[in-house]
């Protein structure tokens, strides 16, 4: 046999090739990811006979020489929580996709008692870990969706995880706690692949701050952030610049899979650069006397100095501006402090708001002790946040006060675009301890506004000082907090006593950039604090100096369970660590560590199971007055999962005493142990509130051991007052929004010459006025960064002061826009170039029909797209130093109108009206993602229809007839809508939204009454009502008076029986299959009153052949068979689209390798079928001719029974349909039959007159299972029922399942990403359609005349009554029963 290790594969070729391999790790090339790969270098030696050519050694030397240590941890590569990509992701999980997956999860029985093959992995992992089988302290997961999670977890994501994944999170959390140097996964950086088996996944990587390997199909969870790692973040961890990629609307799983299959870009570049330069290295090495390639590399390793685009004038700008034109910022800080109460109310109060949304309610629960808060919507006894350990009180905040958009505008209108610090102050800070903070280099920098963001109980304003004239890397940060100055409990005082105001903190980044390097989080070097209502004259800047060493005594009382015990760890955990330390490969390190006093990095303390309930802190020396305020009794708080290691002791005392907290501050990146601190704030992130830091090896259990009571290495923080001046400028930059220039959005004047140079540095033109490239290529990204730095802050400030000519608020009116003379919106080939046409050609070699387009057409199309006009243009006048931003709503108007016009006939384009508005993305409200509702017909008049005696319609049925007949008579209007949104380049966050509308008379409706409520008799009544008119409209050769009833094959006779029962005088023709068609004359079809046919008649043997043969006048022509499989799997859940379904199959079966082949088969079948139907209708016939297909005739109306059968095609839906079919006589409708139904109904054809089945009056659908699970279903239903266009139809997936590879790519690339504004309109327009065209009435008459009046009265229960009330909650787990139970807690879905 072949041994891969010992044998060599030899390929015999005409020339010689040499190979060399090298093993590399991604984390050695600047990326925080462990990804080990082996690269092979293949080259042809200069001498073909030299198989031992040494060029590979030079290649390997360069590869190793290019190594660059990681400078930034994993946290630097993940998006901010309020990024729009994250917002869309969370919204999808809260919407229909997430609800569908959640519904499946909530139906799962107990994993722990199941036969699941993965269960043994979880049990073995718990056993090896020393974790109790039922220990679930973190999530408290259980069967049927039960879970109670930490309050920072994204519940919309957690609800989509199954029990195996929830248990894996518990195991990994306990693993982190089990480490001798323990870390709480809620506060330390971890990276877990929850799609992996428990026996394989490690709870931490070997290097702190480094992620594990990004793999295809992996579902990676960041427990400290409470959320998954998104696909774009996976690409960033691979070094791939996601925001420069020409990606379109790929799904989240597709992007994640792309990242998993991609190679790390920095490694690839290093190996390629080495391959290009290794020959030169060999030449240079051979020239030297020593012949050492590494020495040659090191001698030439001097990096050329970076070309600075900052001029000497700019270096002195900060100094010059301090002398003139700048105002002291103290008054600004006072104004910000006065906004603190409003800042708290408009800030984040619940995790569901952390991505920029506002909860719909006004009621919140807030813990009096740890101050964590939740909205009412996120608190649920079945699935929600942990509350049992918190003492909560209700807080009501009005929607007006909680409006983030209005408060953000206040800040925008107030904060200046740039700040600068006084030169004397910088030097004074630098004079402290020989510039320990390294701030002296900040003299030449100004601080420009970076962003304003909302956080919990405060707002943050961030200014950065950047290299390279403000567009390079940041060298310092000035962070202003407005709101709560620190987190402190309100147990013994009112909420009003919490400290409010502003705090500014200056942090220099030079310690992390210049040797000696400082690792980990950098702390501020100076700060200013102004309380709400306090004069700035009473405040001073404080500068941090060196810590002071002192001694304290910490004595504990009342032992209670430690954090490890609460997690569920047993004695086996401690014993296994001891055994591990004794192993031969560890013993050499453990011995010296024990001698250095670092024993606890390896094993637990002997009393690790106990922590004290009370800790008394006292001084060691009587004269230690400087730490006396730290002394006192500290009582452990009961709050869990909201404080690191659930460790917080609160100093007890009088109301007037300063609140102090003994906490364990986490080392987020895990580069060292967590450290105990004493602080005036509950939040360990408030570094300026820390008063003292205990020794690194101290643990709470030490307070119970007399030998460890005295601590001699306690550090107390020192801050000294200093006279620091901060200034902001009355900027020379002027922003205007001229009303008289319709195309000009804003102008920015007063830029410096250096700014102009920066803006046009990528433009080689000598013209005075140039258009800036802000859309195409890497140079565009550079220009945008400069524009952001120079212009965005002044523009936003100008807009916040209501100076802009457009209103950016969500309630702003839409502006009408008319096309230029001779132009029709949506018909401009310059703005929207037409796609290249495709034709079908038979491939003789493969024996298949393939699509083909004209050579060079794709290239011409690409160039036309590139040259198409942009909705935003930026122009620079070099002479006047003026930037002009132009806005062209006409571009967006064309794009919005194209969706309504394309493929729908020539008349539609003249009926379009367009409006637009400019929107601020940050102010847009979230779309409602509640389930859709169908209204009843109670408000309709009754229409009486005479049926066979003694049968009569119920009142509700008569009202349904009225609504459907109104549609049939053309009296029901509906506004069709399509939108286009184009975002303005840069960080302003503005977008241009165009809305194209068309008011039309709908010609289709849906009767969605419950099963058995009489949908069939309503349909018969509609036919009877118009029977005479139908008979008068019949005419030869193809206008039939019949209503075509399209039904599942098992219901043909049932319909025939029902018609005979209620309207026996009507002439009925039943078509069962192709054989039935051959017996029916044209005359019979035209004179019939009702024709009943199966919806899958195309599946009938010979039917399609007959259609093609008749169309081709009996010529022999190839007839394709109906495809067996769907070309694109429809997904109605989140798994497989938004989150990976599994590691083995992330797409959940939707990504079949044969998908494109199936798309081609589907497309060719549809092409042949529709072409044949078009030819069929032109043929001449005789009244006595037989066998004419149904597509030849024009029917009075069409009624499609069980309309959902043809549309519902997901695996879950097919499973439910199979179960349902066993309960009635309709029979199970296979996927192939459903495909036949979709073809017959012409679901991909937007022009209703070109569909296979024609009607004169209306088309109606009947369903007892309304298609209301997603907007896509409603859009599709509206299209099918009379070609009613609901926003988004142009990108519907039924069309995609027939597209070519090229058009799939173009669709993803060109289809704009939907903002909240567009998504909100999609939901509301779908709901409008359901309200207009659908009805769902009650199935009984007993509710008639009964009015529901709700009156709520609060009645206090006795103790006995409360016990009985809890016992009555039979649908709830006994441990979850409470007095706050809600009705939805009983519903497992």
XYZ file of C-alpha atoms in Angstrom, residues 480-965:
486
model
C -17.253 62.363 26.498
C -19.963 60.524 28.454
C -23.331 62.204 28.993
C -25.794 60.595 31.388
C -25.068 58.466 34.434
C -21.538 59.130 35.630
C -21.306 55.743 37.321
C -23.466 52.740 38.046
C -24.574 52.587 41.640
C -27.372 50.839 43.446
C -30.557 52.581 44.520
C -31.527 50.160 47.249
C -31.505 52.773 49.976
C -32.065 55.911 47.951
C -34.276 57.146 45.166
C -33.432 56.950 41.489
C -33.019 60.714 41.448
C -29.920 60.447 43.664
C -27.883 58.748 40.950
C -25.046 60.997 39.795
C -25.798 62.557 36.395
C -23.669 64.838 34.282
C -20.821 64.676 31.805
C -17.353 63.204 32.004
C -14.539 63.751 29.539
C -11.595 61.319 29.478
C -8.373 61.743 27.499
C -6.492 58.567 26.536
C -3.208 58.453 24.649
C -2.624 55.465 22.371
C 1.122 56.011 22.131
C 1.826 53.439 24.903
C 0.365 50.762 22.634
C 2.174 52.053 19.541
C 5.682 52.891 20.719
C 8.161 50.812 22.765
C 8.007 49.885 25.547
C 4.620 48.556 24.490
C 1.716 48.359 26.913
C -0.696 45.477 26.291
C -4.369 45.307 27.158
C -6.864 48.108 27.662
C -5.409 51.600 28.050
C -6.792 53.753 30.836
C -7.438 57.518 30.632
C -4.672 59.836 31.723
C -6.864 62.805 32.651
C -10.533 63.593 33.036
C -13.067 66.256 33.848
C -16.419 65.655 35.548
C -19.315 68.123 35.677
C -22.541 67.176 37.434
C -25.958 68.195 36.200
C -26.738 71.638 37.599
C -23.179 72.171 38.791
C -21.127 75.151 37.685
C -17.977 74.368 35.755
C -16.144 76.798 38.032
C -16.402 74.238 40.818
C -14.808 71.453 38.798
C -11.223 70.685 37.920
C -9.414 68.441 35.542
C -7.863 65.448 37.271
C -4.682 63.735 36.077
C -3.748 60.192 37.005
C -0.423 59.675 38.759
C 1.377 56.595 40.026
C -0.430 54.257 42.372
C 0.408 54.109 46.063
C 1.124 50.818 47.769
C -0.598 50.127 51.081
C -1.854 47.275 53.257
C -5.377 46.171 54.084
C -6.925 43.378 56.110
C -9.910 41.513 54.604
C -11.738 39.136 56.938
C -14.716 37.078 55.801
C -17.706 35.646 57.612
C -20.676 33.378 56.864
C -19.352 30.983 54.174
C -21.592 30.471 51.150
C -21.229 28.776 47.763
C -18.482 30.137 45.535
C -19.002 30.985 41.891
C -17.518 27.639 40.809
C -19.939 25.718 43.025
C -22.887 27.751 41.736
C -21.752 26.867 38.215
C -22.003 23.178 39.118
C -18.350 22.150 39.419
C -17.525 19.252 41.757
C -14.472 18.020 43.654
C -13.416 16.142 40.542
C -12.595 19.493 38.884
C -10.103 20.415 41.605
C -8.628 16.924 41.729
C -8.134 16.765 37.967
C -6.163 20.033 38.027
C -3.867 18.665 40.724
C -3.313 15.488 38.712
C -2.667 17.530 35.583
C -0.020 19.613 37.390
C 1.804 16.423 38.393
C 2.094 15.125 34.844
C 5.616 14.998 33.510
C 5.161 17.667 30.844
C 3.755 20.098 33.453
C 5.777 19.227 36.548
C 8.841 21.181 35.377
C 6.800 24.360 35.147
C 4.575 23.784 38.179
C 7.460 23.447 40.640
C 9.073 26.832 39.910
C 5.640 28.473 39.721
C 4.866 27.176 43.210
C 8.122 28.647 44.518
C 7.259 32.032 42.973
C 3.886 32.020 44.732
C 1.998 31.404 41.486
C 0.526 28.096 42.597
C -3.011 29.317 41.914
C -2.317 29.525 38.201
C -2.315 25.721 38.316
C -4.557 24.510 41.152
C -7.422 25.714 43.364
C -7.170 27.052 46.888
C -8.102 24.431 49.489
C -11.263 26.294 50.468
C -12.322 27.050 46.871
C -15.906 25.980 47.488
C -16.671 28.827 49.871
C -16.909 32.572 49.534
C -17.810 34.882 52.416
C -21.204 36.522 52.628
C -19.639 39.411 54.574
C -16.142 40.869 54.215
C -14.768 43.338 56.750
C -12.000 45.603 55.467
C -9.745 47.327 57.946
C -6.361 49.005 57.953
C -3.214 47.243 59.066
C -1.746 50.378 60.666
C -3.726 52.799 62.775
C -2.246 55.781 60.943
C -3.382 54.669 57.490
C -5.823 57.549 57.043
C -5.433 57.615 53.284
C -7.292 54.303 53.003
C -9.623 54.620 55.963
C -12.556 55.482 53.713
C -12.222 52.011 52.149
C -12.776 50.305 55.481
C -16.083 48.868 56.620
C -18.382 45.893 56.201
C -19.159 44.674 52.689
C -22.158 42.386 52.111
C -22.331 40.122 49.063
C -25.094 41.010 46.610
C -27.504 38.342 45.380
C -27.399 39.460 41.747
C -26.153 36.795 39.346
C -24.882 36.895 35.733
C -24.678 40.717 35.677
C -21.397 41.113 37.592
C -18.129 39.383 36.729
C -18.080 35.987 38.489
C -21.286 37.167 40.233
C -18.896 38.663 42.786
C -19.964 41.970 44.317
C -19.810 43.031 47.949
C -21.497 46.318 48.813
C -20.259 48.488 51.654
C -22.973 48.900 54.238
C -23.427 52.184 56.013
C -25.607 55.240 56.351
C -27.350 56.941 53.457
C -24.791 59.761 53.495
C -21.794 57.434 53.184
C -20.179 57.067 49.801
C -21.275 53.883 48.088
C -18.349 51.486 47.620
C -18.227 48.111 45.906
C -15.751 45.256 46.113
C -15.680 43.708 42.639
C -13.563 41.375 40.544
C -12.487 43.249 37.429
C -12.230 40.924 34.424
C -9.193 40.727 32.205
C -11.259 40.747 29.027
C -8.516 39.462 26.741
C -7.461 36.808 29.295
C -3.804 37.847 29.231
C -3.782 37.662 33.026
C -5.990 36.878 36.012
C -9.099 38.792 36.987
C -8.284 41.299 39.702
C -10.295 42.432 42.713
C -10.956 46.178 42.973
C -12.748 48.607 45.245
C -14.749 51.121 43.258
C -17.434 53.739 43.578
C -19.200 52.178 40.574
C -20.773 48.784 40.048
C -19.387 48.702 36.519
C -15.789 47.555 36.267
C -15.627 49.466 32.954
C -15.714 52.786 34.874
C -11.943 52.819 35.311
C -11.878 56.365 36.681
C -14.067 55.221 39.620
C -11.583 52.593 40.837
C -10.123 53.496 44.236
C -7.960 50.483 44.969
C -6.712 47.291 43.335
C -6.003 44.163 45.382
C -3.100 41.804 44.625
C -3.486 39.711 41.471
C -3.617 36.384 43.313
C -6.306 37.370 45.854
C -9.535 35.400 45.695
C -12.692 35.845 47.784
C -12.097 32.507 49.551
C -8.909 34.034 51.050
C -11.071 36.211 53.283
C -12.123 32.996 55.066
C -8.530 31.883 55.646
C -6.840 33.727 58.534
C -3.435 33.151 56.938
C -4.476 35.263 53.943
C -6.319 38.079 55.729
C -3.540 40.656 55.449
C -2.750 42.015 51.994
C 0.457 43.996 51.718
C 0.411 44.821 48.024
C -2.774 46.869 47.665
C -2.577 49.675 45.078
C -4.613 52.833 45.608
C -5.330 55.113 42.681
C -4.129 58.701 42.753
C -5.597 61.601 40.798
C -4.248 65.119 41.176
C -5.896 68.365 40.008
C -4.319 70.164 37.076
C -5.158 73.249 35.098
C -6.121 71.852 31.695
C -7.734 73.869 28.947
C -9.711 72.363 26.109
C -10.891 74.475 23.157
C -13.252 74.149 20.244
C -13.149 76.270 17.144
C -15.526 78.665 15.547
C -14.794 76.904 12.323
C -14.002 78.697 9.075
C -15.836 75.885 7.315
C -19.227 77.062 6.082
C -22.009 74.700 5.072
C -24.969 75.782 2.972
C -27.922 74.094 1.307
C -28.985 76.438 -1.504
C -32.695 76.341 -2.292
C -32.242 77.809 -5.771
C -29.972 74.992 -6.929
C -32.214 71.914 -7.074
C -29.384 69.444 -7.664
C -27.099 70.796 -4.943
C -27.627 69.136 -1.574
C -24.908 70.938 0.404
C -21.808 73.020 -0.222
C -18.811 73.056 2.099
C -16.617 76.165 1.902
C -13.568 77.338 3.809
C -11.364 74.256 3.435
C -7.633 74.726 3.777
C -5.279 74.205 0.879
C -3.923 71.065 2.525
C -7.477 69.713 2.744
C -7.957 70.299 -0.970
C -4.716 68.459 -1.681
C -5.897 65.509 0.389
C -9.266 65.349 -1.349
C -7.935 65.398 -4.887
C -4.729 63.425 -4.356
C -6.116 60.497 -6.386
C -7.256 62.740 -9.220
C -4.748 63.294 -11.975
C -6.760 66.017 -13.676
C -5.402 69.535 -14.070
C -8.909 71.009 -14.156
C -10.025 73.434 -11.498
C -13.313 71.609 -10.923
C -13.164 67.819 -10.619
C -15.641 65.113 -9.705
C -14.402 63.081 -6.765
C -14.405 59.307 -7.172
C -16.263 58.050 -4.102
C -17.733 54.790 -5.426
C -15.248 52.727 -7.418
C -12.072 51.057 -6.209
C -9.651 51.450 -3.320
C -8.852 55.063 -4.195
C -12.514 55.881 -3.738
C -12.295 54.500 -0.189
C -9.347 56.792 0.510
C -11.236 59.819 -0.804
C -14.284 58.922 1.281
C -12.159 58.719 4.425
C -10.823 62.224 3.789
C -14.335 63.503 3.081
C -15.551 61.941 6.342
C -12.765 63.608 8.282
C -13.188 67.080 6.798
C -16.808 67.504 5.845
C -19.179 65.086 7.554
C -19.149 66.616 11.055
C -19.871 70.184 9.801
C -22.590 68.852 7.483
C -24.298 66.889 10.272
C -24.095 69.853 12.621
C -25.634 72.078 9.957
C -28.431 69.551 9.361
C -29.095 69.219 13.093
C -29.711 72.964 13.205
C -32.488 72.500 10.609
C -30.488 74.269 7.938
C -30.831 71.545 5.324
C -33.429 72.117 2.615
C -34.732 68.581 3.122
C -36.337 67.337 6.318
C -34.494 64.192 7.458
C -36.978 63.082 10.098
C -38.955 59.832 9.618
C -42.191 61.830 9.526
C -41.030 64.183 6.782
C -43.357 64.526 3.770
C -42.522 62.880 0.475
C -41.580 65.248 -2.350
C -43.222 64.800 -5.757
C -40.885 64.452 -8.712
C -41.707 64.547 -12.410
C -39.532 63.237 -15.240
C -38.007 65.607 -17.778
C -39.926 66.165 -20.982
C -39.888 63.112 -23.214
C -38.610 60.830 -20.458
C -40.577 58.127 -18.648
C -39.369 56.997 -15.243
C -38.134 53.421 -15.348
C -37.462 53.439 -19.104
C -34.024 55.067 -19.212
C -31.472 52.610 -20.583
C -28.609 54.896 -19.533
C -29.597 54.882 -15.878
C -30.657 51.236 -15.907
C -28.856 49.425 -18.736
C -30.857 46.460 -20.073
C -29.397 43.077 -19.323
C -27.955 41.083 -22.235
C -30.525 38.770 -23.803
C -30.112 35.009 -23.678
C -31.094 32.347 -26.187
C -31.333 28.571 -25.871
C -28.876 26.348 -27.744
C -28.745 22.557 -27.683
C -25.403 21.203 -26.471
C -24.835 18.063 -28.523
C -22.009 16.825 -26.305
C -23.941 17.037 -23.034
C -27.337 16.434 -24.561
C -28.858 19.409 -22.759
C -30.253 22.811 -23.619
C -27.961 25.630 -22.497
C -28.344 29.407 -22.294
C -26.162 31.513 -24.511
C -25.690 35.247 -24.956
C -23.878 37.319 -27.564
C -20.076 37.360 -27.178
C -18.926 40.506 -25.399
C -22.421 41.359 -24.188
C -21.545 40.902 -20.521
C -18.508 43.160 -20.876
C -20.567 45.891 -22.533
C -23.179 45.538 -19.818
C -20.540 45.923 -17.112
C -19.188 49.088 -18.725
C -22.715 50.482 -19.040
C -23.313 49.813 -15.338
C -20.048 51.498 -14.435
C -20.882 54.596 -16.462
C -24.495 54.835 -15.261
C -25.287 58.069 -13.393
C -24.983 58.026 -9.606
C -27.653 59.460 -7.286
C -24.946 61.328 -5.346
C -21.994 63.157 -6.845
C -19.239 65.086 -5.097
C -17.426 67.900 -6.845
C -14.367 69.835 -5.711
C -13.504 73.347 -6.837
C -9.766 73.573 -6.194
C -9.585 77.315 -6.695
C -12.323 78.255 -4.229
C -11.665 75.272 -1.898
C -15.307 74.282 -2.052
C -16.902 70.825 -1.990
C -20.346 70.435 -3.538
C -22.503 67.399 -2.848
C -25.120 66.945 -5.550
C -28.205 64.802 -5.256
C -30.152 63.450 -8.242
C -33.506 61.987 -7.160
C -34.226 61.128 -10.806
C -31.744 58.243 -10.625
C -33.523 56.642 -7.697
C -36.879 57.397 -9.356
C -35.860 55.419 -12.453
C -34.759 52.475 -10.330
C -37.945 52.430 -8.250
C -40.163 52.694 -11.320
C -38.395 49.899 -13.190
C -39.751 47.294 -10.778
C -43.352 48.368 -11.399
C -42.914 48.544 -15.183
C -40.607 45.708 -16.187
C -42.395 42.801 -17.821
C -45.934 44.023 -17.056
C -47.091 45.388 -20.397
C -46.738 48.706 -22.169
C -49.628 50.513 -20.467
C -48.210 50.432 -16.959
C -45.375 52.921 -17.569
C -47.797 55.791 -18.108
C -49.557 55.223 -14.780
C -46.570 55.669 -12.456
C -46.091 58.542 -10.020
C -42.891 59.010 -8.033
C -42.007 60.759 -4.803
C -38.786 60.911 -2.860
C -37.242 62.070 0.359
C -33.837 62.234 2.002
C -33.622 60.133 5.149
C -31.311 59.892 8.121
C -30.709 56.178 8.683
C -30.109 56.673 12.400
C -33.572 58.155 12.871
C -35.488 55.484 10.981
C -37.849 53.457 13.107
C -37.903 49.695 13.127
C -40.433 47.828 11.013
C -43.132 45.921 12.819
C -42.480 42.193 12.493
C -45.672 40.893 14.098
C -47.547 38.109 12.273
C -49.834 39.301 9.488
C -53.557 39.512 10.089
C -56.537 38.975 7.748
C -59.658 40.969 8.525
C -63.250 39.795 8.342
C -66.081 41.186 6.222
C -68.253 42.491 9.041
C -68.280 46.009 7.606
C -69.494 44.839 4.167
C -73.092 44.892 2.942
C -74.800 41.560 2.262
C -75.260 40.272 -1.306
C -78.115 37.832 -1.722
C -77.609 35.015 -4.241
C -80.317 32.466 -5.051
C -79.164 28.892 -4.594
C -81.145 25.710 -4.877
C -83.778 25.522 -2.176
C -83.565 25.154 0.756
C -79.957 26.320 0.783
C -79.073 29.903 1.708
C -75.840 31.713 2.449
C -75.057 32.771 6.011
C -74.723 36.494 6.554
C -70.945 36.237 6.814
C -70.893 34.331 3.513
C -73.049 36.973 1.835
C -70.616 39.629 3.029
C -67.684 37.647 1.649
C -69.501 37.486 -1.717
C -69.891 41.279 -1.566
C -66.181 41.817 -1.021
C -65.119 39.429 -3.786
C -67.712 40.796 -6.244
